[in-house]
Coordinates of C-alpha atoms in Angstrom, one line a residue:
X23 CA -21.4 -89.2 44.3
X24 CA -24.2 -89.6 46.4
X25 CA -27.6 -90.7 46.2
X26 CA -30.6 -89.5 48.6
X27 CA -33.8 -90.8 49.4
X28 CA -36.7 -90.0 51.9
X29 CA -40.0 -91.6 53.2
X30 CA -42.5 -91.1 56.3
X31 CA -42.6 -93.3 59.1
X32 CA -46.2 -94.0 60.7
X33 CA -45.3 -97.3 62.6
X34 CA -43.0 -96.2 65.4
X35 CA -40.6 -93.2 65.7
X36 CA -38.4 -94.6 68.9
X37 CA -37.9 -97.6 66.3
X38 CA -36.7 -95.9 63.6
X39 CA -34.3 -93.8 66.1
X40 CA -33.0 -96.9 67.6
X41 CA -32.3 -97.6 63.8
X42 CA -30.1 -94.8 63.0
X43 CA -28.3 -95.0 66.2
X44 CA -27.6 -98.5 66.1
X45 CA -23.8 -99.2 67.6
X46 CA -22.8 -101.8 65.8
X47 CA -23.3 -99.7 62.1
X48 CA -22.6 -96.3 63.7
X49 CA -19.5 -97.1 66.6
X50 CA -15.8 -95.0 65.8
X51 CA -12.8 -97.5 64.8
X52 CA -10.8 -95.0 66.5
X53 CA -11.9 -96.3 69.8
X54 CA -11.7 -100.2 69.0
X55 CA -7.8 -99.1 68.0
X56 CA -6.8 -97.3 71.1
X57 CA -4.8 -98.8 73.0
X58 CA -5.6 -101.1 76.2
X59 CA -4.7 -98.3 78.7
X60 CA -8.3 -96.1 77.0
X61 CA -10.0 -99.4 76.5
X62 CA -9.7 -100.0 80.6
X63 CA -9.8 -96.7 81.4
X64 CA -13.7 -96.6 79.6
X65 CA -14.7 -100.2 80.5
X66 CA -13.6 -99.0 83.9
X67 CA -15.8 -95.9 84.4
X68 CA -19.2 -96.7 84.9
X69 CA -21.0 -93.7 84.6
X70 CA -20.1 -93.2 81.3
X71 CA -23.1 -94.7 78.7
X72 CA -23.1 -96.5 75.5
X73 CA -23.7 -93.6 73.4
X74 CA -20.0 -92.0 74.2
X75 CA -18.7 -94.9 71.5
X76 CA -20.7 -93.3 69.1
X77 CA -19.0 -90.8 67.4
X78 CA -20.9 -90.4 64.2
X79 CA -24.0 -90.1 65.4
X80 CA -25.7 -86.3 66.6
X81 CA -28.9 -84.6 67.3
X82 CA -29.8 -81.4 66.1
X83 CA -32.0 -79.0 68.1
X84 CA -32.1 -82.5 70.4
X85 CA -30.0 -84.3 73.0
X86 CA -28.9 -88.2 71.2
X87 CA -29.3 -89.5 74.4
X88 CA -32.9 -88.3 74.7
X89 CA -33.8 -87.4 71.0
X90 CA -37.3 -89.8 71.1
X91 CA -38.7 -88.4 74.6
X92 CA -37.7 -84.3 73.0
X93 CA -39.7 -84.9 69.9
X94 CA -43.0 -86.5 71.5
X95 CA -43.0 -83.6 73.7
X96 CA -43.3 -81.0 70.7
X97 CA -45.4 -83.3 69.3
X98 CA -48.0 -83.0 72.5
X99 CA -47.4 -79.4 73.2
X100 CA -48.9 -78.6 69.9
X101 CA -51.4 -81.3 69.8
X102 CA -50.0 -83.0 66.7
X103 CA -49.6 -86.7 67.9
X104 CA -51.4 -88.3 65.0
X105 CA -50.7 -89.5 61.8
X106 CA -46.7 -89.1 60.2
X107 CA -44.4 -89.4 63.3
X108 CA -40.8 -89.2 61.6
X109 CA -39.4 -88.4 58.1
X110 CA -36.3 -91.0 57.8
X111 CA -33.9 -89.8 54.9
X112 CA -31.1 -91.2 53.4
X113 CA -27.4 -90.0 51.6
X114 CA -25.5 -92.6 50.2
X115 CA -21.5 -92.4 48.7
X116 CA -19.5 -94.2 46.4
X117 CA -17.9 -97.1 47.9
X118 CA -14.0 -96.1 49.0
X119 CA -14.4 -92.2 47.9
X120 CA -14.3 -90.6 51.4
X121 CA -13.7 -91.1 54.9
X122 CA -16.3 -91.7 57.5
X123 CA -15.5 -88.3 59.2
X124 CA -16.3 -86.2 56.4
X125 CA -19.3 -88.5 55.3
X126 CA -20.2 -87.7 58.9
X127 CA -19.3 -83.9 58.2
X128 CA -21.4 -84.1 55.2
X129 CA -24.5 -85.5 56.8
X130 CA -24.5 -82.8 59.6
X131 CA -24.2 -79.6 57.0
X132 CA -26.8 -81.4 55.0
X133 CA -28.9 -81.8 57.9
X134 CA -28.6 -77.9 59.0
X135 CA -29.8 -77.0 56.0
X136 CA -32.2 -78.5 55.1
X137 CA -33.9 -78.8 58.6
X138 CA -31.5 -77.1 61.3
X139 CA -33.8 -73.8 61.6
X140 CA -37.2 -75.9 62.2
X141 CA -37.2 -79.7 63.5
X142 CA -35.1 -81.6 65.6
X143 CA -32.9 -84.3 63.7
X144 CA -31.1 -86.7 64.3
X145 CA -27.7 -87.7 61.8
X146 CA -26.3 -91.0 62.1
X147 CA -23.5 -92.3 59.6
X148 CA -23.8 -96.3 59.5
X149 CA -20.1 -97.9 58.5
X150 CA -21.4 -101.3 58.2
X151 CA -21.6 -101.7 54.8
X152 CA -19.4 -101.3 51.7
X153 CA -20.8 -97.8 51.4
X154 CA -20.9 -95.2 53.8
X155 CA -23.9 -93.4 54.3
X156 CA -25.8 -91.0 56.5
X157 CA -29.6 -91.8 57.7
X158 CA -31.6 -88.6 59.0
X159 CA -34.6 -89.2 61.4
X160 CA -36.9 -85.6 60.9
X161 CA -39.5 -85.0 63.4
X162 CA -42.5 -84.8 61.7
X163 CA -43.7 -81.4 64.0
X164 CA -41.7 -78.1 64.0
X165 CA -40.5 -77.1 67.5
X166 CA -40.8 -73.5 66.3
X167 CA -44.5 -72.9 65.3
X168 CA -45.6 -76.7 65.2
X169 CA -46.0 -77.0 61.4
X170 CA -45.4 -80.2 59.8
X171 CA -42.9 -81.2 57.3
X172 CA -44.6 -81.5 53.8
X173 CA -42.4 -84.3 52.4
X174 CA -43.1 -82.9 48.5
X175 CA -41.5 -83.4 45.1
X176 CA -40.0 -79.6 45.6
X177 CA -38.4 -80.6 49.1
X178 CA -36.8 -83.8 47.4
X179 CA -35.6 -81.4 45.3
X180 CA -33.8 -79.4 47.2
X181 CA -32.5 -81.9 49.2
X182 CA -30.7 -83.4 45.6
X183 CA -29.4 -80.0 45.1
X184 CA -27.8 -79.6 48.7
X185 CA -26.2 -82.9 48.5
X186 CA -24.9 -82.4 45.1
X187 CA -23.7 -78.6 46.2
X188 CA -22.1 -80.5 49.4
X189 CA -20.4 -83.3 47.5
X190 CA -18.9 -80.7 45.1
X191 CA -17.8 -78.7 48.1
X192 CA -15.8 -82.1 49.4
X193 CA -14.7 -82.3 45.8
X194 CA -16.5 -85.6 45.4
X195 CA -18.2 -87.1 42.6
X196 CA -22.1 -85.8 41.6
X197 CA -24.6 -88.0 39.2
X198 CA -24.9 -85.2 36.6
X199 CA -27.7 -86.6 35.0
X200 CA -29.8 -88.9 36.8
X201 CA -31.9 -92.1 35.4
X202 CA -35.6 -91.5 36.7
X203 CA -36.8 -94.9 35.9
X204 CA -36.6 -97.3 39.5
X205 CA -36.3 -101.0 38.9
X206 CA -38.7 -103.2 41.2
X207 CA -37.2 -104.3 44.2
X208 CA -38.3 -107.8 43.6
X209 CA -36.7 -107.5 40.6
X210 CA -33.5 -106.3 42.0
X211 CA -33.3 -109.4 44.4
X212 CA -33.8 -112.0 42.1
X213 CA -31.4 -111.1 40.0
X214 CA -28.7 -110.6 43.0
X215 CA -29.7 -114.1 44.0
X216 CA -28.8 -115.1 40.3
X217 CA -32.1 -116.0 38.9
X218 CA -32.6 -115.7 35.4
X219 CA -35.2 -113.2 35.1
X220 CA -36.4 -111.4 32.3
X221 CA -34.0 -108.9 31.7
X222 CA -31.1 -111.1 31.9
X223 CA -32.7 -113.2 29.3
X224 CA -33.1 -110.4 27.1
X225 CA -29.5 -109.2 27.7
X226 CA -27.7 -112.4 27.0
X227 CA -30.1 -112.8 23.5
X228 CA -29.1 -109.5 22.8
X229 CA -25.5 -110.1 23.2
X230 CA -25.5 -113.2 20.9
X231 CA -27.6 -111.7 18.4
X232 CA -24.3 -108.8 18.1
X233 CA -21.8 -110.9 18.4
X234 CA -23.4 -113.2 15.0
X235 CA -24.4 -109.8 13.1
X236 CA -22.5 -107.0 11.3
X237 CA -25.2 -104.6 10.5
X238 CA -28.6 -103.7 12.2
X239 CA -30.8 -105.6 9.7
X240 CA -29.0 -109.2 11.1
X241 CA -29.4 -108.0 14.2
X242 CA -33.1 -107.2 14.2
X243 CA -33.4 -110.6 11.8
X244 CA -31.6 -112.7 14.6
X245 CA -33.9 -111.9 17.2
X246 CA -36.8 -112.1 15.3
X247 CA -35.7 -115.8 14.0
X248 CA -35.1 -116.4 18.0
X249 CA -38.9 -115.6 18.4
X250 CA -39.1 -112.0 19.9
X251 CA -41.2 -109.5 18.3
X252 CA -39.9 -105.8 18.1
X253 CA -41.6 -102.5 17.5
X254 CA -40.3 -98.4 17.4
X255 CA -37.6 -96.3 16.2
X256 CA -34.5 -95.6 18.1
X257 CA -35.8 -94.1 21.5
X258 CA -38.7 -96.1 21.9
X259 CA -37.7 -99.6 20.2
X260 CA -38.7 -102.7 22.4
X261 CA -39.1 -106.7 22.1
X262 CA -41.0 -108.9 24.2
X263 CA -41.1 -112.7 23.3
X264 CA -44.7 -114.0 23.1
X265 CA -45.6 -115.4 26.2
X266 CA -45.2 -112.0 28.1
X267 CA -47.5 -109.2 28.0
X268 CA -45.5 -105.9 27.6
X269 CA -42.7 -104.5 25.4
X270 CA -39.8 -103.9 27.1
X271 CA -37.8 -101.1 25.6
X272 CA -33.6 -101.6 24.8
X273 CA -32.8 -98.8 27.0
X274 CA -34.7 -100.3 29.7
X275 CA -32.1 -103.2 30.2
X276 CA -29.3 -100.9 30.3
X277 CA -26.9 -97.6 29.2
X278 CA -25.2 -100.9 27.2
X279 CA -28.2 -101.8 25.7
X280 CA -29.7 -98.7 24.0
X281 CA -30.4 -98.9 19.9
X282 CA -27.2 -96.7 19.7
X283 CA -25.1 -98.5 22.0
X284 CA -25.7 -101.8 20.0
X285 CA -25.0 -100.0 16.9
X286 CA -22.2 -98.9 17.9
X287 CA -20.9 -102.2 19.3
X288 CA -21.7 -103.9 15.8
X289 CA -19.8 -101.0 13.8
X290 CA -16.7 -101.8 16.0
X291 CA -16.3 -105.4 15.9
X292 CA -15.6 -104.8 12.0
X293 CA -12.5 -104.2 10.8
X294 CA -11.0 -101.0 10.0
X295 CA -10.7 -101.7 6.5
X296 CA -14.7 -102.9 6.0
X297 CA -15.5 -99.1 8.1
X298 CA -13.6 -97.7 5.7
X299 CA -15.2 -99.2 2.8
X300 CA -18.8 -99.6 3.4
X301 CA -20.9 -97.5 2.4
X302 CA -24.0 -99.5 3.7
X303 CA -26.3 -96.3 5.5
X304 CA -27.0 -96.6 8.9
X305 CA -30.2 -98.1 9.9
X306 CA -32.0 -96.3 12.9
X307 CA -35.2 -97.7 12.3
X308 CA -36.6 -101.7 12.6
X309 CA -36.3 -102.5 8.8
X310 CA -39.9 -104.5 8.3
X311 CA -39.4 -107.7 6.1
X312 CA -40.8 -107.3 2.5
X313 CA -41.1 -110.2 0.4
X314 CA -40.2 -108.9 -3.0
X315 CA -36.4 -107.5 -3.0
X316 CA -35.1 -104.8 -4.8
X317 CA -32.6 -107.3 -7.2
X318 CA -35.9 -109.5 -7.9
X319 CA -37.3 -106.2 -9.4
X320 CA -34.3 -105.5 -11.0
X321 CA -34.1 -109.4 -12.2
X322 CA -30.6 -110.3 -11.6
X323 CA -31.6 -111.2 -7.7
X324 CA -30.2 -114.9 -7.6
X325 CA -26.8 -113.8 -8.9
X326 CA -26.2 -111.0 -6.8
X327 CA -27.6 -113.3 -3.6
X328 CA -24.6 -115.9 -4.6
X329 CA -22.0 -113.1 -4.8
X330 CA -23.0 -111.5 -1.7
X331 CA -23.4 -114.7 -0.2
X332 CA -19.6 -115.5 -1.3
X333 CA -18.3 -112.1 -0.4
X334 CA -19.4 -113.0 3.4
X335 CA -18.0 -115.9 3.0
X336 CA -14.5 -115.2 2.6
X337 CA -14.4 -112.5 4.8
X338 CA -15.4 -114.9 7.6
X339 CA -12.6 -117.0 6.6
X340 CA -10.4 -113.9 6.3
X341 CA -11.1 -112.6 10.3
X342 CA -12.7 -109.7 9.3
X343 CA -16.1 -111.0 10.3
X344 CA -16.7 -112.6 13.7
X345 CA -16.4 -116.4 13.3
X346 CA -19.0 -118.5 15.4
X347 CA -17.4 -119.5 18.4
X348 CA -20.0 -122.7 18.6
X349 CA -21.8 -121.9 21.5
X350 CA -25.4 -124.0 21.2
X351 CA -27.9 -121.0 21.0
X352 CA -30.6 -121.9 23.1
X353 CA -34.4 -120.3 22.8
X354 CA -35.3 -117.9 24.5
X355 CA -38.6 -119.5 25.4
X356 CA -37.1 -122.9 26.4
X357 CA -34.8 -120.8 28.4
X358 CA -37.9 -119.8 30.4
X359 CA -39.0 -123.2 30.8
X360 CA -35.7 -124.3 32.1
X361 CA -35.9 -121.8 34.7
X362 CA -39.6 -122.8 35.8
X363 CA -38.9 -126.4 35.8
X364 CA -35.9 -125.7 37.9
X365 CA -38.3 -124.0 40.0
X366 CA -40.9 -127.1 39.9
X367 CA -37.6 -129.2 40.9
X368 CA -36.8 -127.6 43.9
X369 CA -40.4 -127.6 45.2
X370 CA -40.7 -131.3 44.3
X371 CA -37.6 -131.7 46.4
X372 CA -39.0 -129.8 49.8
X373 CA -42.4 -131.7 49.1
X374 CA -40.7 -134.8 49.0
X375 CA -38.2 -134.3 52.6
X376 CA -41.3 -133.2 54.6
X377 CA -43.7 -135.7 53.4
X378 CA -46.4 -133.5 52.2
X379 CA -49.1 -135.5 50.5
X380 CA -52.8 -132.8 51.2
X381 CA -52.9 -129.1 50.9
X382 CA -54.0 -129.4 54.7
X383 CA -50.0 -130.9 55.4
X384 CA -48.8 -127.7 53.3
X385 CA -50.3 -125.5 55.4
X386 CA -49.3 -127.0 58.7
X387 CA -46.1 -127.1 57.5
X388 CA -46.4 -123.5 56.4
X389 CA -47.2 -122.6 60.4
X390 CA -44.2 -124.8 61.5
X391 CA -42.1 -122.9 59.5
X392 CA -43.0 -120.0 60.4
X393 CA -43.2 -120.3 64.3
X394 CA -39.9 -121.2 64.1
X395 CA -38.8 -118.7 61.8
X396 CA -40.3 -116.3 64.1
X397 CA -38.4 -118.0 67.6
X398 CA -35.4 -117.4 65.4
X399 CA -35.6 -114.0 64.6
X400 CA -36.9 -113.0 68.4
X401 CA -33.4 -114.6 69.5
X402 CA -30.9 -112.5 67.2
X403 CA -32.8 -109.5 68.2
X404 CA -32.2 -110.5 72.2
X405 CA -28.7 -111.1 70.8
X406 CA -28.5 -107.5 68.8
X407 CA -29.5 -106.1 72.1
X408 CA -27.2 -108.0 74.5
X409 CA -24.1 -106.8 71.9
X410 CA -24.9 -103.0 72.5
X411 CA -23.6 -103.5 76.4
X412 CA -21.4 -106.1 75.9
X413 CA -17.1 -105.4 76.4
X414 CA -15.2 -106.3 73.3
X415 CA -14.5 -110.2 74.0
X416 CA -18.1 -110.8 74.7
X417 CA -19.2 -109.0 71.8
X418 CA -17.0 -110.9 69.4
X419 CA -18.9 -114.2 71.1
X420 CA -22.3 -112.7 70.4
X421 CA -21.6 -112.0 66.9
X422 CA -20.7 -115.2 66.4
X423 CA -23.4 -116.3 67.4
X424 CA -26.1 -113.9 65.6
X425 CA -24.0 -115.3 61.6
X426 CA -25.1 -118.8 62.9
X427 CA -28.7 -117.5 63.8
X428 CA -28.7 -115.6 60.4
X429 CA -27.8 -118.7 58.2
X430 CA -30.4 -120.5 59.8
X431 CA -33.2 -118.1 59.2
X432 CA -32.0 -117.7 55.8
X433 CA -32.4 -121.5 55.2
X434 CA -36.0 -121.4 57.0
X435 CA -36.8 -118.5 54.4
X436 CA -35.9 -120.6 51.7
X437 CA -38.3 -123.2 53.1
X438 CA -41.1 -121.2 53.7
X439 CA -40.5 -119.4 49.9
X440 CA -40.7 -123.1 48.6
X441 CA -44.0 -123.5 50.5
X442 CA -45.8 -120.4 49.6
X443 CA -44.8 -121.3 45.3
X444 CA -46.1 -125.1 46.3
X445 CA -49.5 -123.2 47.5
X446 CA -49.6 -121.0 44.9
X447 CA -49.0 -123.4 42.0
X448 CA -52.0 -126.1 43.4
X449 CA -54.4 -122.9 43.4
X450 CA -53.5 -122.2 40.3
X451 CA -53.6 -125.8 38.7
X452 CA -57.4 -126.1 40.6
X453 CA -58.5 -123.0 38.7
X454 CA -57.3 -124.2 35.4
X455 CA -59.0 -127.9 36.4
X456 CA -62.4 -125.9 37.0
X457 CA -62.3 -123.9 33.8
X458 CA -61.1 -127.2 32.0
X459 CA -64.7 -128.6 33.6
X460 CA -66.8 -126.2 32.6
X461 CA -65.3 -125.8 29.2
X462 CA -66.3 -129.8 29.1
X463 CA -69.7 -130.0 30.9
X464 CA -70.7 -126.8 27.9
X465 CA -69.2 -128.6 25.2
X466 CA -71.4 -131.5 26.6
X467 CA -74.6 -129.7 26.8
X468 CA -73.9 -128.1 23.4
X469 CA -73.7 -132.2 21.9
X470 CA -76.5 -132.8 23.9
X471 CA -78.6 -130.2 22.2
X472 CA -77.5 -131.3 18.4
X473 CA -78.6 -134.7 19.6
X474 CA -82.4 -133.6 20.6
X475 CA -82.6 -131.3 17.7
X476 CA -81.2 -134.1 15.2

């Protein structure tokens, strides 16, 4: 399986080459396991350069070695200096589903043909991470008649369908039908740093509300007693809770949380012997609430609530309906709260250890942060670029050294996040203090007038 992406790159195109031909995400493991009569053998011939130790990394229609200075000269020879520099692509596998050679392999018959017969490429595969995957820098001008790439839909395209071809080639997974909705990247990180955000709200209601219902009705009812409100049929039904603006729809949170998923989920956790007896019709719609039943109509609507009422009864006692494990259901709502005022906490807590009494100390404090923050991060990158022509030993001290760097940045970041949400939540509170004002000096004004006019 893999998964492809591609954007331009206006900023710098010797960056974004330095990038994919970084050593310590592209460098072989063969090499670090030969034995010590190779490694001396290489540490002992000088003329050989840092780029021999990377084996997954090659140019097409371009030299590795001197793949940056190659494409600015096709980009001056046809007078096309300006604007996109570099298209930087991506091809991302499964964790543990092939080898870095043949991800390697991959990347380079990808890159031939997609881009072989025009533009100088570079293919680097990057083993650093959990999954292996190829990065592609494209030069933006064709060495052939000087065009440039048109990074379209139609391209993107093509470049799916090559990958996919390529992967089935390789006998490897392929995404058969692929979701086109992208979640936000902030998002995305919140929830990897555990944070409840709105979806996981949403997804642990929705769990409680199927775990305490056996047909669609309670769980629509359920939610709705929990405060959300919920609209649509079965492809478009969504809930939002009050305070937020927008519907989100069930399959938005999920393959698990579609209308038919939950149905499905609530007609299994009955026995077999209640599937084989009801007769109750499936509900694909959200039933509305009506006020009048059809047994008030009928007049015989207080009885047959007691015996329906009794029939549940013992088959809770029974097993055959889900008993109520006595978890406290919290609202969703004073969920939300919880999580701000955890929030609120933790910037108490920084204002508190620095001493920050004036919005002119928050923003000094702001700058501190930051300067050092910034110190910080020029060091690992001195670091990064002492490890790329360091021997083994020394590079295994300088990595050492970059994880204690990184933890402290990462705390710093913490710091200045805590800042920026102090500064943000005093503007905030000012605004609401100066519409609070003016809602009081017109109120004023408008008692003033009765006044004169009595």
């Amino acid at each position: 399986m893999a998964i492809t992406k591609i954007w331009p790159v206006k900023d710098s195109l010797n960056r974004v080459i330095e990038y994919a031909k970084n050593v310590d995400k592209t460098e072989n493991p063969d090499f670090l396991n030969a034995d010590l009569y190779q490694v001396l053998h290489y540490a002992a011939d000088e003329n050989k350069t840092r780029f021999e130790r990377q084996y997954y990394v090659t140019g097409i229609n371009c030299a590795v070695e001197t793949a940056g200075q190659q494409m600015q000269i096709t980009k001056e020879r046809f007078g096309k200096t300006g604007g996109t520099l570099a298209h930087h692509a991506c091809q991302s596998f499964k964790p543990d589903e092939l080898t870095p050679k043949a991800c390697h392999a991959i990347g380079v018959k990808l890159a031939q043909k997609m881009w072989g017969d025009k533009y100088e490429v570079i293919v680097s595969t990057h083993l650093n991470t959990n999954c292996l995957h190829n990065h592609f820098v494209i030069n933006s001008v064709s060495f052939i008649d000087g065009k440039k790439y048109n990074e379209r839909k139609a391209e993107y395209q093509r470049m799916r369908d090559t990958s996919d071809a390529l992967c089935r080639e390789y006998h490897l997974s392929v995404i058969e039908n692929p979701t086109k909705r992208k979640r936000s990247q902030g998002l995305y990180q919140a929830e990897k740093r555990g944070e409840l955000t709105r979806y996981a709200l949403y997804r642990s209601d929705i769990d409680e509300a199927i775990e305490r219902s056996m047909t669609m009705k309670e769980f629509y009812d359920y939610l709705r007693r929990k405060g959300y409100q919920i609209k649509g049929k079965v492809d478009s039904c969504a809930l939002k809770l009050p305070h937020y603006s927008r519907f989100t729809r069930f399959k938005t949170l999920g393959e698990a949380y579609s209308v038919l998923q939950i149905q499905d989920q609530i007609y299994r956790q009955r026995g077999p012997e209640v599937r084989e007896k009801s007769k109750e019709p499936i509900l694909f719609f959200v039933p509305t609430p009506k006020k009048l039943q059809i047994e008030d109509i009928l007049g015989f609507g207080e009885e047959y609530r007691k015996l329906r009422n009794l029939y549940r009864f013992f088959c809770y006692q029974l097993g055959i309906y889900p008993k109520n494990k006595g978890q406290v259901s919290m609202s969703p709502i004073i969920k939300e709260e919880v999580r701000r005022m955890e929030e609120i906490s933790q910037q108490t807590i920084f204002l508190c250890k620095h001493q920050i009494d004036t919005y002119e100390q928050l923003k000094e404090k702001q700058k501190e942060i930051q300067t050092e923050m910034d110190g910080l991060l020029n060091q690992r990158k001195k670091l990064t670029n002492k490890m790329r022509r360091a021997g083994p030993e020394e590079k295994e001290v300088l990595r050492q050294e970059k994880m204690a760097l990184t933890k402290q940045i990462t705390e710093i970041r913490k710091d200045l996040r805590l800042a920026f949400g102090v500064e943000k939540r005093s503007l905030d509170m000012m605004k609401s203090l100066e519409i609070t004002r003016e809602m009081l000096n017109k109120e004023m004004q408008k008692n003033k007038e009765k006044q004169r006019y009595r």
